[in-house]
Amino acid sequence: MTRFARAFGLLFQLYDDMLDHSTFAQETGKDVQQDAAKTTLLSLYTPEEVRGALSNAQALAREQLRRAGHDESLLAAFVEQQFVTFDGAAQRLGV
């Protein structure tokens, strides 16, 4: 479960950085540009790499659930729902 948590944490952090990078406060529902002076994951990746990293983190999270021998149905559904949310936001924000 620790490996799952790390993979899901990366997924969340990429998404959070992506939202902060946007200029659409109404779209994101949070204050934006709060990390402008910080080195974030998004500042290290191209938009294509962000999408790939999101996809890879999602796949890794699911794999870690399987390897841990847990019934992945509920957690996998949660991961899938979050990824759809992340992916949709990435598309709307042009990432």
Coordinates of C-alpha atoms in Angstrom, one line a residue:
M1 CA 0.0 0.0 0.0
T2 CA 3.0 2.3 0.5
R3 CA 3.9 2.0 -3.1
F4 CA 0.3 2.7 -4.1
A5 CA 0.2 5.8 -1.9
R6 CA 3.4 7.1 -3.5
A7 CA 2.1 6.5 -7.0
F8 CA -1.2 8.2 -6.2
G9 CA 0.6 11.0 -4.4
L10 CA 2.6 11.7 -7.6
L11 CA -0.7 11.7 -9.6
F12 CA -2.2 14.2 -7.1
Q13 CA 0.9 16.4 -7.1
L14 CA 1.1 16.6 -10.8
Y15 CA -2.6 17.5 -11.0
D16 CA -2.2 20.1 -8.2
D17 CA 0.8 21.7 -9.9
M18 CA -1.1 21.7 -13.2
L19 CA -4.0 23.5 -11.6
D20 CA -1.8 26.1 -9.9
H21 CA 0.0 26.8 -13.2
S22 CA -3.3 27.6 -14.8
T23 CA -4.9 31.1 -14.8
F24 CA -8.4 29.9 -14.6
A25 CA -9.4 30.3 -10.9
Q26 CA -13.0 29.6 -11.6
E27 CA -12.1 26.4 -13.5
T28 CA -9.8 25.2 -10.8
G29 CA -11.7 26.2 -7.7
K30 CA -8.5 27.3 -6.0
D31 CA -6.1 30.2 -5.8
V32 CA -3.7 29.9 -8.8
Q33 CA -0.1 30.9 -9.4
Q34 CA 0.7 30.3 -5.8
D35 CA 3.8 28.2 -6.8
A36 CA 5.0 30.6 -9.5
A37 CA 8.4 31.1 -7.8
K38 CA 8.8 27.5 -6.8
T39 CA 10.2 24.6 -8.8
T40 CA 7.3 22.2 -9.2
L41 CA 6.8 19.0 -11.2
L42 CA 5.1 20.9 -13.9
S43 CA 8.0 23.3 -14.3
L44 CA 10.2 20.3 -15.0
Y45 CA 8.0 18.6 -17.7
T46 CA 6.6 19.6 -21.1
P47 CA 2.8 19.4 -21.4
E48 CA 3.2 16.1 -23.2
E49 CA 5.4 14.7 -20.4
V50 CA 2.8 15.9 -17.9
R51 CA 0.1 13.9 -19.6
G52 CA 2.4 10.9 -19.9
A53 CA 3.5 11.2 -16.2
L54 CA -0.2 11.3 -15.1
S55 CA -1.0 8.2 -17.2
N56 CA 2.1 6.4 -15.8
A57 CA 1.3 7.3 -12.2
Q58 CA -2.2 6.0 -12.7
A59 CA -1.1 2.7 -14.1
L60 CA 1.5 2.3 -11.4
A61 CA -1.0 2.9 -8.7
R62 CA -3.3 0.2 -10.1
E63 CA -0.4 -2.2 -10.4
Q64 CA 0.7 -1.6 -6.8
L65 CA -2.8 -2.5 -5.6
R66 CA -2.7 -5.7 -7.6
R67 CA 0.8 -6.6 -6.3
A68 CA -0.3 -6.0 -2.7
G69 CA -3.1 -8.5 -3.2
H70 CA -5.8 -6.1 -2.4
D71 CA -9.3 -6.1 -3.9
E72 CA -8.7 -3.2 -6.2
S73 CA -12.3 -2.6 -7.2
L74 CA -13.1 0.3 -4.9
L75 CA -9.7 1.8 -4.9
A76 CA -9.2 1.3 -8.6
A77 CA -12.5 3.0 -9.3
F78 CA -11.4 5.9 -7.2
V79 CA -8.1 6.1 -9.1
E80 CA -9.9 5.9 -12.4
Q81 CA -12.3 8.6 -11.4
Q82 CA -9.5 10.9 -10.3
F83 CA -7.6 10.2 -13.5
V84 CA -10.6 11.1 -15.6
T85 CA -10.9 14.3 -13.6
F86 CA -7.2 15.0 -13.9
D87 CA -7.2 14.2 -17.7
G88 CA -10.2 16.3 -18.3
A89 CA -8.7 19.3 -16.4
A90 CA -5.5 18.8 -18.4
Q91 CA -7.3 19.0 -21.7
R92 CA -9.3 22.1 -20.6
L93 CA -6.2 23.8 -19.4
G94 CA -4.3 23.0 -22.5
V95 CA -1.7 20.8 -20.7

